Amino acid sequence: MGVFLAIPVSTESFGQKSFTIDFEEGNSFTVDFETSFSEGGECCGPYTIVERFNIDNYSYELIEPSFLPIFSTVYISNPD
């Protein structure tokens, strides 16, 4: 059981990025990461690199750690 969130991230500006996800119950977590630009190669062109990634208040698993898009699983226990 889970919820899928898609957060659009600008690939035109680079550096520190942070998003706070709030729940109705008042719980929240912050996704915090830093991006940079890579020239890329002949085959693939430029792309955005993720330099650092962190989620506070909950444990998480980062599935794609190097480039955008980022895929992460956040483990939030059921309060019931």
CSV table of N, CA and C in Angstrom, one decimal:
chain,number,residue,atom,x,y,z
A,1,MET,N,0.9,-1.2,0.0
A,1,MET,CA,0.0,0.0,0.0
A,1,MET,C,0.9,1.2,0.0
A,2,GLY,N,0.5,2.2,-0.7
A,2,GLY,CA,1.3,3.4,-0.8
A,2,GLY,C,0.8,4.5,-1.7
A,3,VAL,N,1.5,5.6,-1.7
A,3,VAL,CA,1.1,6.8,-2.5
A,3,VAL,C,2.3,7.1,-3.4
A,4,PHE,N,2.0,7.5,-4.6
A,4,PHE,CA,3.0,7.9,-5.5
A,4,PHE,C,3.0,9.4,-5.7
A,5,LEU,N,4.1,10.1,-5.5
A,5,LEU,CA,4.2,11.5,-5.6
A,5,LEU,C,5.2,11.8,-6.7
A,6,ALA,N,4.8,12.7,-7.6
A,6,ALA,CA,5.7,13.2,-8.6
A,6,ALA,C,6.0,14.7,-8.4
A,7,ILE,N,7.2,15.1,-8.2
A,7,ILE,CA,7.5,16.5,-7.9
A,7,ILE,C,8.4,17.0,-9.1
A,8,PRO,N,7.8,17.9,-9.9
A,8,PRO,CA,8.6,18.5,-11.0
A,8,PRO,C,9.8,19.3,-10.5
A,9,VAL,N,11.0,19.1,-11.1
A,9,VAL,CA,12.2,19.8,-10.7
A,9,VAL,C,12.7,20.5,-11.9
A,10,SER,N,13.0,21.8,-11.7
A,10,SER,CA,13.6,22.5,-12.9
A,10,SER,C,14.9,22.0,-13.2
A,11,THR,N,15.1,21.8,-14.5
A,11,THR,CA,16.5,21.4,-15.0
A,11,THR,C,17.1,22.7,-15.7
A,12,GLU,N,16.6,23.8,-15.5
A,12,GLU,CA,17.2,25.1,-16.0
A,12,GLU,C,18.0,25.8,-15.0
A,13,SER,N,17.7,25.5,-13.7
A,13,SER,CA,18.5,26.1,-12.6
A,13,SER,C,19.1,25.0,-11.8
A,14,PHE,N,20.3,25.1,-11.3
A,14,PHE,CA,21.0,24.1,-10.6
A,14,PHE,C,21.3,24.5,-9.2
A,15,GLY,N,21.6,23.6,-8.3
A,15,GLY,CA,22.0,23.9,-7.0
A,15,GLY,C,21.1,23.3,-5.9
A,16,GLN,N,21.0,23.9,-4.8
A,16,GLN,CA,20.2,23.4,-3.7
A,16,GLN,C,18.7,23.5,-4.0
A,17,LYS,N,18.0,22.4,-3.7
A,17,LYS,CA,16.5,22.3,-3.9
A,17,LYS,C,15.9,21.6,-2.7
A,18,SER,N,14.8,22.0,-2.3
A,18,SER,CA,14.1,21.5,-1.1
A,18,SER,C,12.6,21.5,-1.2
A,19,PHE,N,11.9,20.5,-0.9
A,19,PHE,CA,10.5,20.4,-0.9
A,19,PHE,C,10.0,19.8,0.4
A,20,THR,N,9.0,20.4,1.0
A,20,THR,CA,8.4,19.9,2.2
A,20,THR,C,7.0,19.2,1.8
A,21,ILE,N,6.8,18.0,2.3
A,21,ILE,CA,5.6,17.2,2.1
A,21,ILE,C,4.9,17.2,3.4
A,22,ASP,N,3.7,17.8,3.4
A,22,ASP,CA,2.9,17.9,4.7
A,22,ASP,C,1.7,16.9,4.6
A,23,PHE,N,1.4,16.2,5.7
A,23,PHE,CA,0.2,15.4,5.7
A,23,PHE,C,-0.9,16.1,6.5
A,24,GLU,N,-2.1,15.6,6.4
A,24,GLU,CA,-3.2,16.2,7.1
A,24,GLU,C,-3.1,16.1,8.6
A,25,GLU,N,-2.4,15.0,9.1
A,25,GLU,CA,-2.3,14.8,10.5
A,25,GLU,C,-1.2,15.7,11.1
A,26,GLY,N,-0.5,16.5,10.3
A,26,GLY,CA,0.5,17.4,10.8
A,26,GLY,C,1.9,16.9,10.7
A,27,ASN,N,2.1,15.6,10.3
A,27,ASN,CA,3.4,15.1,10.1
A,27,ASN,C,3.9,15.6,8.7
A,28,SER,N,5.2,15.7,8.6
A,28,SER,CA,5.8,16.2,7.4
A,28,SER,C,7.2,15.6,7.2
A,29,PHE,N,7.7,15.7,6.0
A,29,PHE,CA,9.1,15.4,5.8
A,29,PHE,C,9.6,16.3,4.7
A,30,THR,N,10.9,16.6,4.7
A,30,THR,CA,11.5,17.4,3.7
A,30,THR,C,12.5,16.6,2.8
A,31,VAL,N,12.3,16.8,1.5
A,31,VAL,CA,13.2,16.2,0.5
A,31,VAL,C,14.2,17.3,0.2
A,32,ASP,N,15.5,17.1,0.4
A,32,ASP,CA,16.5,18.1,0.2
A,32,ASP,C,17.6,17.5,-0.6
A,33,PHE,N,18.0,18.2,-1.7
A,33,PHE,CA,19.0,17.6,-2.6
A,33,PHE,C,19.7,18.8,-3.4
A,34,GLU,N,20.8,18.5,-4.0
A,34,GLU,CA,21.5,19.4,-4.8
A,34,GLU,C,21.7,18.9,-6.2
A,35,THR,N,21.6,19.7,-7.2
A,35,THR,CA,21.8,19.3,-8.6
A,35,THR,C,22.9,20.1,-9.2
A,36,SER,N,23.5,19.5,-10.3
A,36,SER,CA,24.5,20.2,-11.1
A,36,SER,C,24.3,19.8,-12.5
A,37,PHE,N,25.0,20.4,-13.4
A,37,PHE,CA,24.8,20.2,-14.9
A,37,PHE,C,26.0,19.4,-15.4
A,38,SER,N,25.7,18.4,-16.2
A,38,SER,CA,26.8,17.6,-16.9
A,38,SER,C,26.6,17.8,-18.4
A,39,GLU,N,27.7,18.1,-19.0
A,39,GLU,CA,27.7,18.2,-20.5
A,39,GLU,C,27.3,17.0,-21.2
A,40,GLY,N,27.5,15.8,-20.7
A,40,GLY,CA,27.1,14.6,-21.3
A,40,GLY,C,28.0,14.2,-22.5
A,41,GLY,N,27.7,13.2,-23.1
A,41,GLY,CA,28.5,12.7,-24.2
A,41,GLY,C,27.8,12.8,-25.6
A,42,GLU,N,28.4,12.3,-26.6
A,42,GLU,CA,27.9,12.4,-27.9
A,42,GLU,C,26.5,11.8,-28.1
A,43,CYS,N,26.4,10.6,-27.4
A,43,CYS,CA,25.1,9.9,-27.6
A,43,CYS,C,24.0,10.5,-26.8
A,44,CYS,N,24.2,11.1,-25.6
A,44,CYS,CA,23.1,11.3,-24.7
A,44,CYS,C,22.8,12.8,-24.5
A,45,GLY,N,23.7,13.7,-24.8
A,45,GLY,CA,23.5,15.1,-24.6
A,45,GLY,C,23.6,15.5,-23.1
A,46,PRO,N,23.3,16.7,-22.7
A,46,PRO,CA,23.4,17.1,-21.4
A,46,PRO,C,22.3,16.5,-20.5
A,47,TYR,N,22.6,16.4,-19.2
A,47,TYR,CA,21.7,15.9,-18.2
A,47,TYR,C,21.9,16.5,-16.8
A,48,THR,N,21.0,16.3,-15.9
A,48,THR,CA,21.1,16.9,-14.6
A,48,THR,C,21.6,15.8,-13.6
A,49,ILE,N,22.7,16.1,-12.9
A,49,ILE,CA,23.2,15.2,-11.9
A,49,ILE,C,22.7,15.5,-10.5
A,50,VAL,N,22.4,14.5,-9.7
A,50,VAL,CA,22.1,14.7,-8.3
A,50,VAL,C,23.3,14.6,-7.5
A,51,GLU,N,23.8,15.6,-6.8
A,51,GLU,CA,25.0,15.6,-6.0
A,51,GLU,C,24.8,15.0,-4.6
A,52,ARG,N,23.7,15.4,-4.0
A,52,ARG,CA,23.4,15.0,-2.7
A,52,ARG,C,21.9,14.9,-2.5
A,53,PHE,N,21.5,13.9,-1.7
A,53,PHE,CA,20.0,13.7,-1.5
A,53,PHE,C,19.8,13.2,-0.1
A,54,ASN,N,18.7,13.8,0.6
A,54,ASN,CA,18.4,13.5,1.9
A,54,ASN,C,16.9,13.7,2.2
A,55,ILE,N,16.3,12.8,3.0
A,55,ILE,CA,14.9,13.0,3.4
A,55,ILE,C,14.9,12.9,5.0
A,56,ASP,N,14.4,13.9,5.6
A,56,ASP,CA,14.4,13.9,7.1
A,56,ASP,C,13.1,13.3,7.7
A,57,ASN,N,13.2,12.9,8.9
A,57,ASN,CA,12.1,12.4,9.7
A,57,ASN,C,11.6,11.0,9.4
A,58,TYR,N,12.0,10.4,8.3
A,58,TYR,CA,11.6,9.0,7.9
A,58,TYR,C,12.8,8.3,7.2
A,59,SER,N,12.8,7.0,7.3
A,59,SER,CA,13.9,6.3,6.6
A,59,SER,C,13.4,6.2,5.1
A,60,TYR,N,14.4,6.1,4.2
A,60,TYR,CA,14.1,6.1,2.8
A,60,TYR,C,15.2,5.2,2.1
A,61,GLU,N,14.8,4.9,0.8
A,61,GLU,CA,15.7,4.2,0.0
A,61,GLU,C,15.8,4.9,-1.4
A,62,LEU,N,17.0,5.3,-1.7
A,62,LEU,CA,17.1,6.0,-3.0
A,62,LEU,C,17.4,5.0,-4.1
A,63,ILE,N,16.5,5.0,-5.1
A,63,ILE,CA,16.6,3.9,-6.1
A,63,ILE,C,17.5,4.4,-7.3
A,64,GLU,N,17.4,5.6,-7.7
A,64,GLU,CA,18.2,6.2,-8.8
A,64,GLU,C,19.1,7.3,-8.2
A,65,PRO,N,20.3,7.0,-7.8
A,65,PRO,CA,21.1,8.1,-7.0
A,65,PRO,C,21.8,9.1,-7.9
A,66,SER,N,22.0,9.0,-9.2
A,66,SER,CA,22.9,9.8,-9.9
A,66,SER,C,22.3,10.9,-10.7
A,67,PHE,N,21.2,10.6,-11.4
A,67,PHE,CA,20.6,11.6,-12.4
A,67,PHE,C,19.2,11.8,-12.1
A,68,LEU,N,18.6,12.9,-12.6
A,68,LEU,CA,17.2,13.1,-12.6
A,68,LEU,C,16.6,12.2,-13.7
A,69,PRO,N,15.5,11.7,-13.6
A,69,PRO,CA,14.6,11.7,-12.4
A,69,PRO,C,15.1,10.9,-11.2
A,70,ILE,N,14.8,11.3,-10.0
A,70,ILE,CA,15.1,10.5,-8.8
A,70,ILE,C,13.9,9.7,-8.4
A,71,PHE,N,14.2,8.4,-8.1
A,71,PHE,CA,13.1,7.5,-7.6
A,71,PHE,C,13.5,7.1,-6.2
A,72,SER,N,12.7,7.4,-5.2
A,72,SER,CA,13.0,7.1,-3.8
A,72,SER,C,11.7,6.5,-3.1
A,73,THR,N,11.9,5.5,-2.2
A,73,THR,CA,10.9,5.0,-1.4
A,73,THR,C,11.0,5.6,0.0
A,74,VAL,N,10.0,6.1,0.5
A,74,VAL,CA,10.0,6.7,1.9
A,74,VAL,C,9.1,5.8,2.7
A,75,TYR,N,9.7,5.3,3.9
A,75,TYR,CA,9.0,4.3,4.7
A,75,TYR,C,8.3,5.1,5.9
A,76,ILE,N,7.0,5.2,5.8
A,76,ILE,CA,6.2,5.9,6.8
A,76,ILE,C,5.2,4.8,7.4
A,77,SER,N,5.4,4.7,8.7
A,77,SER,CA,4.6,3.7,9.4
A,77,SER,C,3.2,4.1,9.6
A,78,ASN,N,2.3,3.2,9.6
A,78,ASN,CA,0.8,3.4,9.7
A,78,ASN,C,0.5,3.7,11.2
A,79,PRO,N,-0.1,4.9,11.5
A,79,PRO,CA,-0.3,5.2,12.9
A,79,PRO,C,-1.4,4.4,13.6
A,80,ASP,N,-2.1,3.6,12.8
A,80,ASP,CA,-3.2,2.7,13.4
A,80,ASP,C,-2.7,1.5,14.1
